[in-house]
């Protein structure tokens, strides 16, 4: 009775931790900072507003959502890049882009503004080296009807210098250097005939405007600060033409530029979000998005519950080490952070984990048509959630090989395997077949990805298999990508301390069972571990093959995303926990578990609540 009570207590604690962590991160993570988060919300919004499935070739993000992206200052929190707007180049704030090789960053700001609510803050941190700078620039500026340039600048009274250049391609064009000796707002106007600027082609319709904060002082001192720029204008023929006030309402792109790149995904997850968006239709966009983030937390918590059931089936309902597997899920920095975002992965992971739970539950019993139909329906629902579920089409027939084997070392009843496999595929495609038929009618082929629709100039850079599989990024992705994202050295070491014992334990078990014929494992537990191992291997191999060959790619780089492993995270953590249990000293198992959980808490706190928060809220 004691272990039964402890098991229930641990279950409640794990679920509570997951909910609390998920809600906190959903609130604290800046809006739209999740992977493809605002396009995913755009899909939900499209379903409700139009009642139709999107066509990827003509699917666009609405002005409301793009305005909210500017409002959220999305790229300021993305890896410290300091971009002043979201997405590809056409999405940047009114055409201005930052100098990416600069000493500092530029971003939209609401803390100080001249006319409206926004300005551009240029933050600099100069070292003792002279000549450093940071700024923004814009191409394609039409100055043919203008004779001067003006802007408002909020100075910080520092030693920095504002360098303003208007380049038309003519020889001898210069920068106007203005020492920022004042504090507060000041209007600056520069005629094109000012010899300091020397604009040569005043009929140019594609000039480049560069605004940089530079260090022109003598080397030997370091200093930092912020300069704000707002309300840039051109003046000519007695008229003032506003270039930008950096307000979301001035979004510079046409509707055709704001492509929503998730329209190729199946709709099931997005349909779940439609009622929430409808109920909150009159609320601000960020309120609606937060509610959808909380839906993701609910789905992820159900996944954790299923992982608990899988672990208990392997370790025994009242054993000790079953706690480790769900603890690794709940306290994984990547999983914990990802669950607070709007993304179709959450329903994908839940359905895949449900399928794995049923396989673990049924693997020791002969198959029947009812169970096969249930698996088919789950896989069908997964296929209309995300195409990544396709790995289950290979896994289920392998599962049937286990169920149709008559005892240890017995023969496999292949005829029954074929019959049940046919029934499974029939059930799966009865649920999902309409989606592939729709794709065929719309695009000309049943299976589509983003790269199959976008033009060749945005396809990934070609890589050989050797370059891909032997790259440092690949090794990091496979080893830790599903657990901790872009780890620091300390986090990397702690992750190794957690994960390596599980790998060592599995290799030790394999060695002793195959070479020394030791470590007896109950046949039912052995089958459950084997089906989970098959799930992990099949999923990994298919994902690796698709990423390496170019089907799963983003832009011009390989999409090495740890979340692609999340569908089989239940198998990963269960195998890891089994490995740890086989090398942990029998008398010190509680201590081992306590140490591992303590390290997990440290890694998550360091990764999600120190490193990430430092990037999101640098003040």
Coordinates of C-alpha atoms in Angstrom, one line a residue:
X1 CA 0.0 0.0 0.0
X2 CA 2.9 2.3 0.7
X3 CA 4.2 2.2 -2.9
X4 CA 0.7 2.6 -4.3
X5 CA 0.3 5.8 -2.3
X6 CA 3.7 7.0 -3.4
X7 CA 3.0 6.2 -7.0
X8 CA -0.2 8.3 -6.9
X9 CA 1.6 11.1 -5.1
X10 CA 4.4 11.2 -7.7
X11 CA 1.9 11.2 -10.5
X12 CA 0.1 14.2 -9.1
X13 CA 3.3 16.1 -8.5
X14 CA 4.6 15.5 -12.0
X15 CA 1.4 16.6 -13.6
X16 CA 1.3 19.7 -11.3
X17 CA 4.9 20.6 -12.2
X18 CA 4.2 20.3 -15.9
X19 CA 1.0 22.5 -15.7
X20 CA 2.7 25.2 -13.6
X21 CA 5.8 25.2 -15.7
X22 CA 3.8 25.3 -18.9
X23 CA 1.5 28.1 -17.8
X24 CA 4.5 30.2 -16.5
X25 CA 6.4 29.8 -19.8
X26 CA 3.3 30.4 -21.9
X27 CA 2.9 33.7 -20.1
X28 CA 6.6 34.7 -19.8
X29 CA 7.8 33.7 -23.3
X30 CA 7.3 36.8 -25.6
X31 CA 4.5 36.3 -28.0
X32 CA 5.3 34.7 -31.3
X33 CA 8.7 33.7 -30.1
X34 CA 7.9 30.0 -30.6
X35 CA 8.8 28.1 -33.8
X36 CA 6.5 29.3 -36.6
X37 CA 4.0 30.5 -33.9
X38 CA 2.3 33.3 -35.6
X39 CA 1.8 31.4 -38.9
X40 CA 0.2 28.6 -36.9
X41 CA -2.2 31.1 -35.3
X42 CA -2.8 32.5 -38.8
X43 CA -4.0 29.0 -39.9
X44 CA -6.5 28.8 -37.0
X45 CA -7.7 32.3 -37.8
X46 CA -8.1 31.5 -41.5
X47 CA -10.2 28.4 -40.7
X48 CA -12.6 30.4 -38.6
X49 CA -12.8 33.5 -40.8
X50 CA -13.2 31.7 -44.2
X51 CA -14.4 28.3 -43.3
X52 CA -12.1 26.8 -45.9
X53 CA -8.7 25.0 -45.9
X54 CA -5.8 27.1 -47.1
X55 CA -4.0 26.8 -50.4
X56 CA -0.3 27.1 -49.6
X57 CA 0.3 28.9 -52.9
X58 CA -2.0 31.8 -52.0
X59 CA -2.0 31.6 -48.2
X60 CA -1.0 34.8 -46.4
X61 CA -0.7 36.2 -42.9
X62 CA -3.4 38.8 -42.1
X63 CA -2.5 42.4 -41.5
X64 CA -3.8 42.1 -37.9
X65 CA -1.4 39.3 -37.1
X66 CA 1.5 41.0 -38.8
X67 CA 0.8 44.2 -36.8
X68 CA 0.9 42.1 -33.6
X69 CA 4.2 40.6 -34.7
X70 CA 5.7 44.1 -34.9
X71 CA 4.0 45.0 -31.6
X72 CA 5.6 41.9 -30.0
X73 CA 9.0 43.0 -31.3
X74 CA 9.5 39.4 -32.3
X75 CA 13.1 39.3 -33.6
X76 CA 14.5 41.2 -30.7
X77 CA 14.2 38.1 -28.6
X78 CA 15.4 35.7 -31.3
X79 CA 19.0 34.8 -30.6
X80 CA 19.8 38.4 -29.9
X81 CA 19.8 39.2 -33.6
X82 CA 18.3 42.5 -33.0
X83 CA 16.2 42.6 -36.1
X84 CA 13.5 45.4 -36.2
X85 CA 10.8 43.2 -37.6
X86 CA 9.8 39.6 -38.2
X87 CA 10.3 37.1 -40.9
X88 CA 12.0 37.3 -44.3
X89 CA 13.4 40.6 -45.5
X90 CA 10.1 41.9 -46.9
X91 CA 8.6 41.7 -43.4
X92 CA 11.1 44.1 -41.7
X93 CA 9.7 47.3 -40.2
X94 CA 8.9 49.5 -43.2
X95 CA 11.8 48.0 -45.1
X96 CA 14.6 48.9 -42.6
X97 CA 17.0 46.1 -41.7
X98 CA 19.7 46.0 -39.1
X99 CA 23.5 45.8 -39.7
X100 CA 23.9 42.2 -38.6
X101 CA 27.7 42.4 -38.2
X102 CA 27.5 45.3 -35.8
X103 CA 28.6 45.9 -32.2
X104 CA 25.1 46.0 -30.7
X105 CA 21.6 45.6 -32.0
X106 CA 18.6 47.6 -33.3
X107 CA 15.0 46.8 -32.4
X108 CA 11.6 48.3 -32.2
X109 CA 10.9 50.0 -28.9
X110 CA 7.9 51.3 -27.0
X111 CA 9.9 52.8 -24.1
X112 CA 10.6 56.0 -25.9
X113 CA 8.8 57.4 -29.0
X114 CA 8.4 60.8 -30.6
X115 CA 5.0 60.9 -32.3
X116 CA 3.3 57.6 -32.0
X117 CA 4.0 54.6 -29.8
X118 CA 7.1 53.1 -31.4
X119 CA 10.6 54.1 -32.4
X120 CA 13.8 52.2 -33.3
X121 CA 16.3 51.8 -30.5
X122 CA 19.9 51.4 -31.5
X123 CA 21.8 49.9 -28.6
X124 CA 25.6 50.0 -28.8
X125 CA 28.3 48.5 -26.6
X126 CA 31.6 49.8 -28.0
X127 CA 35.0 48.3 -26.9
X128 CA 38.4 50.0 -26.9
X129 CA 38.6 49.5 -30.7
X130 CA 37.8 52.6 -32.7
X131 CA 35.5 52.5 -35.7
X132 CA 32.8 50.2 -34.3
X133 CA 29.2 50.8 -35.2
X134 CA 25.6 49.6 -35.2
X135 CA 22.6 50.7 -37.2
X136 CA 19.9 50.1 -39.7
X137 CA 19.5 50.7 -43.4
X138 CA 16.8 50.6 -46.1
X139 CA 17.1 50.1 -49.8
X140 CA 14.8 51.2 -52.6
X141 CA 14.0 54.7 -51.3
X142 CA 12.5 57.1 -53.9
X143 CA 14.1 60.5 -53.5
X144 CA 13.4 61.9 -57.0
X145 CA 10.8 64.4 -55.7
X146 CA 12.7 65.5 -52.6
X147 CA 15.4 67.9 -51.6
X148 CA 16.2 67.1 -48.0
X149 CA 16.1 64.3 -45.4
X150 CA 14.8 64.7 -41.8
X151 CA 14.4 62.6 -38.7
X152 CA 14.0 62.8 -35.0
X153 CA 16.8 61.5 -32.8
X154 CA 16.7 60.9 -29.1
X155 CA 20.2 61.3 -27.8
X156 CA 21.9 60.0 -24.7
X157 CA 24.6 62.6 -24.3
X158 CA 27.4 60.1 -24.9
X159 CA 30.6 60.0 -26.9
X160 CA 28.8 58.2 -29.8
X161 CA 28.4 59.7 -33.3
X162 CA 25.4 59.4 -35.5
X163 CA 26.4 58.7 -39.2
X164 CA 23.7 59.4 -41.8
X165 CA 24.3 58.4 -45.4
X166 CA 22.0 58.6 -48.5
X167 CA 23.7 56.5 -51.2
X168 CA 22.5 56.7 -54.8
X169 CA 25.4 54.9 -56.5
X170 CA 27.3 58.1 -57.5
X171 CA 30.9 58.7 -56.8
X172 CA 32.1 60.6 -53.7
X173 CA 29.0 60.3 -51.6
X174 CA 29.7 60.7 -47.9
X175 CA 28.2 60.3 -44.4
X176 CA 27.1 63.2 -42.3
X177 CA 28.7 62.7 -38.9
X178 CA 26.7 64.3 -36.0
X179 CA 28.1 63.9 -32.4
X180 CA 25.3 62.8 -30.1
X181 CA 26.0 65.4 -27.4
X182 CA 22.5 66.1 -26.4
X183 CA 19.9 64.3 -24.3
X184 CA 16.2 63.9 -25.4
X185 CA 14.6 64.5 -28.7
X186 CA 16.1 66.7 -31.4
X187 CA 15.0 67.2 -35.0
X188 CA 17.7 66.9 -37.7
X189 CA 17.3 68.0 -41.3
X190 CA 19.9 67.6 -44.0
X191 CA 19.6 69.1 -47.5
X192 CA 20.7 66.9 -50.4
X193 CA 23.1 69.6 -51.5
X194 CA 24.9 69.6 -48.2
X195 CA 28.5 69.0 -49.1
X196 CA 28.9 66.7 -46.1
X197 CA 26.4 64.3 -47.7
X198 CA 27.0 65.1 -51.4
X199 CA 24.0 63.2 -52.9
X200 CA 25.0 62.9 -56.6
X201 CA 21.9 61.4 -58.2
X202 CA 18.9 63.4 -56.9
X203 CA 16.5 61.7 -59.3
X204 CA 17.3 58.3 -57.8
X205 CA 14.3 56.1 -57.1
X206 CA 16.2 53.3 -55.3
X207 CA 18.5 55.1 -52.9
X208 CA 19.8 53.4 -49.7
X209 CA 19.4 55.3 -46.4
X210 CA 21.9 54.2 -43.7
X211 CA 21.6 55.3 -40.1
X212 CA 24.5 54.2 -37.8
X213 CA 25.7 55.0 -34.4
X214 CA 29.5 54.8 -34.5
X215 CA 32.5 55.2 -32.3
X216 CA 34.8 57.9 -33.7
X217 CA 36.6 58.6 -30.4
X218 CA 40.2 57.7 -29.7
X219 CA 40.7 54.1 -28.7
X220 CA 41.3 53.3 -25.1
X221 CA 37.8 53.4 -23.5
X222 CA 34.6 51.3 -23.6
X223 CA 31.1 52.8 -23.4
X224 CA 27.6 51.8 -24.2
X225 CA 24.1 53.4 -24.5
X226 CA 21.1 53.8 -26.7
X227 CA 20.0 56.2 -29.4
X228 CA 16.4 56.3 -30.6
X229 CA 15.3 57.3 -34.1
X230 CA 11.7 58.1 -35.1
X231 CA 9.6 59.9 -37.7
X232 CA 11.9 59.8 -40.7
X233 CA 10.7 62.1 -43.6
X234 CA 11.7 63.4 -47.0
X235 CA 10.9 67.0 -48.0
X236 CA 10.5 68.5 -51.4
X237 CA 8.3 71.1 -53.3
X238 CA 7.0 72.4 -49.9
X239 CA 5.7 69.0 -49.0
X240 CA 6.8 66.6 -46.2
X241 CA 6.6 62.9 -47.1
X242 CA 6.7 60.6 -44.1
X243 CA 9.0 57.6 -44.7
X244 CA 8.1 55.9 -41.4
X245 CA 7.2 56.3 -37.8
X246 CA 7.9 52.7 -37.1
X247 CA 4.3 52.0 -36.2
X248 CA 2.6 48.6 -36.9
X249 CA -0.2 50.4 -38.8
X250 CA 2.3 51.4 -41.5
X251 CA 3.2 47.8 -42.5
X252 CA 5.2 48.2 -45.7
X253 CA 4.4 45.0 -47.5
X254 CA 1.5 44.1 -49.7
X255 CA -0.7 41.1 -48.9
X256 CA 1.1 39.0 -51.4
X257 CA 4.4 39.5 -49.5
X258 CA 3.2 38.1 -46.2
X259 CA 3.2 34.5 -47.1
X260 CA 2.0 32.0 -44.4
X261 CA 4.4 29.1 -44.8
X262 CA 2.4 26.5 -42.8
X263 CA -0.6 26.2 -45.1
X264 CA 0.6 22.7 -46.3
X265 CA 0.0 21.2 -42.9
X266 CA -3.1 19.1 -42.3
X267 CA -5.9 20.8 -40.3
X268 CA -6.8 18.7 -37.2
X269 CA -4.8 20.6 -34.6
X270 CA -5.9 24.0 -36.0
X271 CA -9.6 22.9 -35.9
X272 CA -9.1 22.3 -32.2
X273 CA -8.1 25.9 -31.8
X274 CA -11.0 27.4 -33.8
X275 CA -13.6 27.3 -30.9
X276 CA -11.2 29.0 -28.6
X277 CA -10.5 31.7 -31.2
X278 CA -14.3 32.1 -31.7
X279 CA -15.1 32.4 -28.0
X280 CA -12.4 35.2 -27.6
X281 CA -13.2 36.9 -31.0
X282 CA -13.6 40.3 -29.4
X283 CA -10.5 40.0 -27.3
X284 CA -7.0 41.4 -28.2
X285 CA -4.9 39.2 -30.5
X286 CA -2.5 38.5 -27.7
X287 CA -5.3 37.3 -25.4
X288 CA -6.4 34.8 -28.0
X289 CA -2.9 33.6 -28.6
X290 CA -2.3 33.1 -24.9
X291 CA -5.5 31.0 -24.7
X292 CA -4.2 28.8 -27.5
X293 CA -0.9 28.5 -25.8
X294 CA -2.7 27.1 -22.7
X295 CA -4.4 24.6 -25.0
X296 CA -0.9 23.4 -25.9
X297 CA -0.1 23.0 -22.1
X298 CA -3.3 20.9 -21.7
X299 CA -2.2 18.6 -24.6
X300 CA 1.3 18.2 -23.3
X301 CA 0.1 17.4 -19.8
X302 CA -2.0 14.5 -21.2
X303 CA 1.1 13.3 -23.0
X304 CA 3.0 13.3 -19.7
X305 CA 0.2 11.2 -18.2
X306 CA 0.5 8.7 -21.0
X307 CA 4.3 8.6 -20.5
X308 CA 3.6 7.7 -16.8
X309 CA 1.4 4.8 -17.9
X310 CA 4.0 3.5 -20.3
X311 CA 6.7 3.7 -17.6
X312 CA 4.6 2.0 -15.0
X313 CA 3.9 -0.8 -17.5
X314 CA 7.6 -1.4 -17.7
X315 CA 8.8 -0.8 -14.2
X316 CA 5.7 -2.0 -12.3
X317 CA 2.9 0.3 -11.1
X318 CA 4.5 0.5 -7.6
X319 CA 8.1 0.4 -8.5
X320 CA 10.5 3.3 -8.1
X321 CA 12.2 4.0 -11.4
X322 CA 9.0 4.5 -13.4
X323 CA 9.2 8.1 -12.0
X324 CA 12.4 8.8 -13.9
X325 CA 10.9 8.6 -17.4
X326 CA 8.1 11.2 -17.0
X327 CA 10.5 13.3 -14.9
X328 CA 12.9 13.6 -17.9
X329 CA 10.0 14.7 -20.1
X330 CA 8.6 17.2 -17.6
X331 CA 12.0 18.7 -16.8
X332 CA 13.5 18.6 -20.3
X333 CA 14.2 22.3 -21.1
X334 CA 13.2 21.9 -24.8
X335 CA 9.9 20.0 -24.1
X336 CA 8.9 22.3 -21.2
X337 CA 9.6 25.4 -23.2
X338 CA 8.0 24.1 -26.4
X339 CA 4.7 23.1 -24.7
X340 CA 4.0 26.8 -24.1
X341 CA 3.8 27.7 -27.8
X342 CA 1.1 27.4 -30.4
X343 CA 2.2 24.5 -32.6
X344 CA 0.7 21.4 -34.2
X345 CA 3.5 19.3 -32.7
X346 CA 1.5 19.1 -29.4
X347 CA -1.4 17.1 -30.8
X348 CA 1.1 15.0 -32.9
X349 CA 3.1 14.1 -29.8
X350 CA -0.1 13.2 -27.8
X351 CA -1.5 10.9 -30.5
X352 CA 1.9 9.2 -31.1
X353 CA 2.3 8.7 -27.4
X354 CA -1.2 7.3 -27.1
X355 CA -0.4 4.8 -29.9
X356 CA 2.8 3.8 -28.1
X357 CA 0.9 3.3 -24.9
X358 CA -1.6 1.0 -26.6
X359 CA 1.3 -0.9 -28.2
X360 CA 3.0 -1.4 -24.9
X361 CA -0.3 -2.5 -23.4
X362 CA -1.2 -5.0 -26.2
X363 CA 2.2 -6.2 -27.4
X364 CA 2.0 -9.4 -25.3
X365 CA -1.4 -10.5 -26.6
X366 CA -2.5 -11.6 -30.1
X367 CA -3.9 -8.9 -32.3
X368 CA -7.6 -8.6 -33.2
X369 CA -9.5 -6.5 -35.7
X370 CA -10.8 -4.1 -33.0
X371 CA -7.3 -3.2 -31.7
X372 CA -6.0 -2.9 -35.2
X373 CA -8.8 -0.6 -36.1
X374 CA -8.2 1.6 -33.0
X375 CA -4.5 1.9 -34.0
X376 CA -5.6 2.7 -37.6
X377 CA -7.9 5.5 -36.4
X378 CA -5.1 7.0 -34.2
X379 CA -2.6 6.9 -37.0
X380 CA -5.2 8.4 -39.4
X381 CA -5.8 11.3 -37.0
X382 CA -2.0 11.7 -36.7
X383 CA -1.7 11.9 -40.5
X384 CA -4.2 14.7 -40.6
X385 CA -2.3 16.5 -37.8
X386 CA 1.2 16.5 -39.3
X387 CA 2.9 14.5 -42.0
X388 CA 5.7 13.5 -39.5
X389 CA 3.2 10.8 -38.2
X390 CA 4.1 8.9 -41.4
X391 CA 6.7 6.9 -39.4
X392 CA 3.9 5.1 -37.7
X393 CA 2.9 3.5 -41.0
X394 CA 6.1 1.5 -40.7
X395 CA 5.9 0.9 -36.9
X396 CA 2.5 -0.7 -36.7
X397 CA 3.3 -3.6 -39.0
X398 CA 6.4 -4.2 -37.0
X399 CA 4.2 -4.2 -33.8
X400 CA 2.0 -6.9 -35.5
X401 CA 5.1 -9.0 -36.0
X402 CA 5.5 -9.0 -32.2
X403 CA 1.9 -9.8 -31.4
X404 CA 1.7 -12.7 -34.0
X405 CA 4.8 -14.5 -32.7
X406 CA 3.8 -17.6 -30.8
X407 CA 6.0 -17.4 -27.7
X408 CA 9.7 -16.7 -27.2
X409 CA 11.5 -18.1 -30.3
X410 CA 8.2 -19.2 -31.9
X411 CA 7.2 -18.8 -35.5
X412 CA 5.5 -15.6 -36.8
X413 CA 2.1 -16.1 -38.2
X414 CA 2.7 -14.0 -41.4
X415 CA -0.7 -14.5 -42.8
X416 CA -2.3 -12.9 -39.8
X417 CA 0.2 -10.1 -39.9
X418 CA -0.7 -9.4 -43.5
X419 CA -4.4 -9.5 -42.9
X420 CA -4.2 -7.2 -39.8
X421 CA -1.8 -4.9 -41.6
X422 CA -4.3 -4.5 -44.4
X423 CA -7.0 -3.8 -41.9
X424 CA -4.8 -1.2 -40.2
X425 CA -4.0 0.6 -43.5
X426 CA -7.7 0.6 -44.4
X427 CA -8.7 2.2 -41.1
X428 CA -5.9 4.7 -41.2
X429 CA -6.6 5.9 -44.7
X430 CA -10.4 5.8 -44.1
X431 CA -9.7 8.6 -41.6
X432 CA -6.9 10.5 -43.5
X433 CA -7.3 9.6 -47.1
X434 CA -9.5 12.6 -48.0
X435 CA -6.5 14.9 -47.1
X436 CA -4.2 13.2 -49.6
X437 CA -6.9 13.2 -52.2
X438 CA -7.5 16.9 -51.7
X439 CA -3.8 17.6 -52.1
X440 CA -3.8 15.6 -55.4
X441 CA -6.7 17.6 -56.7
X442 CA -5.2 20.9 -55.6
X443 CA -1.5 20.5 -56.2
X444 CA -1.2 17.5 -58.5
X445 CA 0.4 15.1 -56.0
X446 CA -0.9 13.6 -52.7
X447 CA 2.0 14.3 -50.4
X448 CA 3.3 17.9 -50.1
X449 CA 5.9 19.7 -48.0
X450 CA 6.8 23.3 -48.0
X451 CA 9.8 22.7 -50.3
X452 CA 7.6 20.9 -52.8
X453 CA 5.6 24.1 -53.3
X454 CA 8.1 26.9 -52.9
X455 CA 10.3 27.9 -55.8
X456 CA 13.8 26.4 -56.3
X457 CA 15.6 29.6 -55.2
X458 CA 14.5 29.0 -51.6
X459 CA 15.4 25.3 -51.5
X460 CA 18.1 24.1 -49.2
X461 CA 21.8 24.2 -50.1
X462 CA 22.8 20.8 -51.3
X463 CA 24.8 18.7 -48.9
X464 CA 26.4 15.3 -49.2
X465 CA 25.4 12.6 -46.7
X466 CA 28.9 12.7 -45.4
X467 CA 28.8 16.4 -44.8
X468 CA 25.4 16.0 -43.1
X469 CA 26.0 13.0 -40.9
X470 CA 29.5 14.0 -39.8
X471 CA 28.7 17.6 -39.0
X472 CA 29.0 18.9 -35.5
X473 CA 25.4 20.1 -35.7
X474 CA 24.2 16.6 -36.4
X475 CA 26.0 15.1 -33.5
X476 CA 24.7 17.7 -31.1
X477 CA 21.2 17.3 -32.5
X478 CA 21.2 13.5 -32.1
X479 CA 22.8 13.6 -28.6
X480 CA 21.0 16.5 -26.9
X481 CA 18.8 18.3 -29.4
X482 CA 15.6 16.8 -28.0
X483 CA 16.6 17.7 -24.4
X484 CA 18.4 21.0 -24.3
X485 CA 18.5 23.7 -27.0
X486 CA 21.8 25.4 -27.9
X487 CA 23.3 24.5 -24.5
X488 CA 26.0 26.4 -22.7
X489 CA 29.1 24.5 -21.7
X490 CA 27.8 24.0 -18.2
X491 CA 24.4 22.9 -19.5
X492 CA 26.1 20.6 -21.9
X493 CA 28.0 18.9 -19.1
X494 CA 24.9 18.5 -17.0
X495 CA 23.0 17.1 -19.9
X496 CA 25.8 14.5 -20.4
X497 CA 25.7 13.6 -16.7
X498 CA 22.0 12.9 -17.1
X499 CA 21.8 11.1 -20.4
X500 CA 25.0 9.2 -20.7
X501 CA 24.3 6.8 -17.7
X502 CA 21.1 5.7 -19.5
X503 CA 23.1 5.0 -22.7
X504 CA 25.8 3.2 -20.8
X505 CA 23.2 1.1 -19.0
X506 CA 21.5 0.1 -22.2
X507 CA 24.8 -1.0 -23.7
X508 CA 25.7 -2.9 -20.5
X509 CA 22.4 -4.8 -20.6
X510 CA 22.9 -5.6 -24.3
X511 CA 26.4 -6.9 -23.6
X512 CA 25.4 -9.1 -20.7
X513 CA 22.3 -10.5 -22.4
X514 CA 24.0 -11.3 -25.8
X515 CA 27.5 -12.2 -24.7
X516 CA 27.2 -13.5 -21.1
X517 CA 23.5 -14.5 -21.2
X518 CA 22.9 -12.7 -17.9
X519 CA 20.4 -10.1 -16.7
X520 CA 17.1 -12.0 -17.1
X521 CA 14.3 -9.8 -18.2
X522 CA 10.7 -10.9 -18.0
X523 CA 9.3 -11.7 -21.4
X524 CA 6.5 -9.2 -21.2
X525 CA 8.8 -6.4 -20.2
X526 CA 11.3 -7.4 -22.9
X527 CA 8.7 -7.2 -25.6
X528 CA 7.6 -3.8 -24.3
X529 CA 11.1 -2.5 -24.4
X530 CA 11.7 -3.9 -27.8
X531 CA 8.6 -2.3 -29.4
X532 CA 9.7 1.1 -27.9
X533 CA 13.2 0.6 -29.2
X534 CA 11.8 -0.2 -32.7
X535 CA 9.6 3.0 -32.5
X536 CA 12.6 5.1 -31.6
X537 CA 14.9 3.6 -34.3
X538 CA 12.3 3.7 -37.1
X539 CA 11.3 7.3 -36.3
X540 CA 15.0 8.4 -36.1
X541 CA 16.0 6.7 -39.3
X542 CA 13.1 8.1 -41.3
X543 CA 13.6 11.6 -39.9
X544 CA 17.3 11.5 -40.5
X545 CA 16.8 10.3 -44.1
X546 CA 14.3 13.0 -44.9
X547 CA 16.3 15.8 -43.3
X548 CA 19.6 14.7 -45.0
X549 CA 17.9 14.3 -48.4
X550 CA 16.1 17.6 -48.3
X551 CA 12.4 16.9 -47.6
X552 CA 12.4 18.4 -44.2
X553 CA 14.2 21.8 -44.6
X554 CA 13.8 25.4 -43.9
X555 CA 15.2 28.1 -46.2
X556 CA 18.8 27.3 -47.0
X557 CA 19.7 25.3 -43.9
X558 CA 19.0 21.9 -42.6
X559 CA 16.1 21.9 -40.1
X560 CA 17.9 20.1 -37.3
X561 CA 15.1 20.5 -34.8
X562 CA 15.0 18.5 -31.6
X563 CA 11.2 18.6 -31.6
X564 CA 11.2 16.2 -34.6
X565 CA 12.1 13.5 -32.0
X566 CA 9.2 14.3 -29.6
X567 CA 6.7 11.9 -31.2
X568 CA 8.8 9.0 -29.7
X569 CA 9.9 10.9 -26.6
X570 CA 8.1 8.2 -24.5
X571 CA 10.3 5.5 -26.0
X572 CA 13.5 7.6 -25.5
X573 CA 12.9 8.3 -21.8
X574 CA 11.6 4.8 -21.0
X575 CA 14.7 3.2 -22.5
X576 CA 16.9 5.8 -20.8
X577 CA 15.3 5.1 -17.4
X578 CA 15.7 1.3 -18.0
X579 CA 19.4 1.8 -18.7
X580 CA 19.9 3.9 -15.5
X581 CA 18.0 1.3 -13.5
X582 CA 20.5 -1.4 -14.6
X583 CA 23.6 0.4 -13.4
X584 CA 22.3 2.1 -10.3
X585 CA 23.4 0.4 -7.1
X586 CA 20.5 -1.5 -5.6
X587 CA 20.9 0.1 -2.2
X588 CA 21.2 3.6 -3.5
X589 CA 18.4 3.8 -6.0
X590 CA 16.6 6.5 -4.2
X591 CA 19.7 8.6 -4.0
X592 CA 20.4 8.1 -7.7
X593 CA 16.9 9.2 -8.5
X594 CA 17.2 12.2 -6.3
X595 CA 20.5 13.3 -7.9
X596 CA 19.1 12.9 -11.4
X597 CA 16.0 14.9 -10.6
X598 CA 18.1 17.6 -8.9
X599 CA 20.3 17.9 -12.0
X600 CA 17.2 18.0 -14.3
X601 CA 15.8 20.9 -12.2
X602 CA 19.1 22.7 -12.4
X603 CA 19.3 22.3 -16.2
X604 CA 15.7 23.5 -16.8
X605 CA 16.1 26.4 -14.4
X606 CA 19.3 27.4 -16.0
X607 CA 18.1 27.0 -19.6
X608 CA 14.5 28.3 -19.4
X609 CA 14.6 30.7 -16.5
X610 CA 18.1 32.2 -16.6
X611 CA 19.5 31.9 -20.2
X612 CA 16.2 32.3 -22.0
X613 CA 14.9 35.0 -19.7
X614 CA 18.1 36.9 -20.1
X615 CA 17.6 36.9 -23.8
X616 CA 13.9 37.8 -23.6
X617 CA 14.2 40.5 -20.9
X618 CA 17.7 41.9 -21.1
X619 CA 17.0 44.7 -18.7

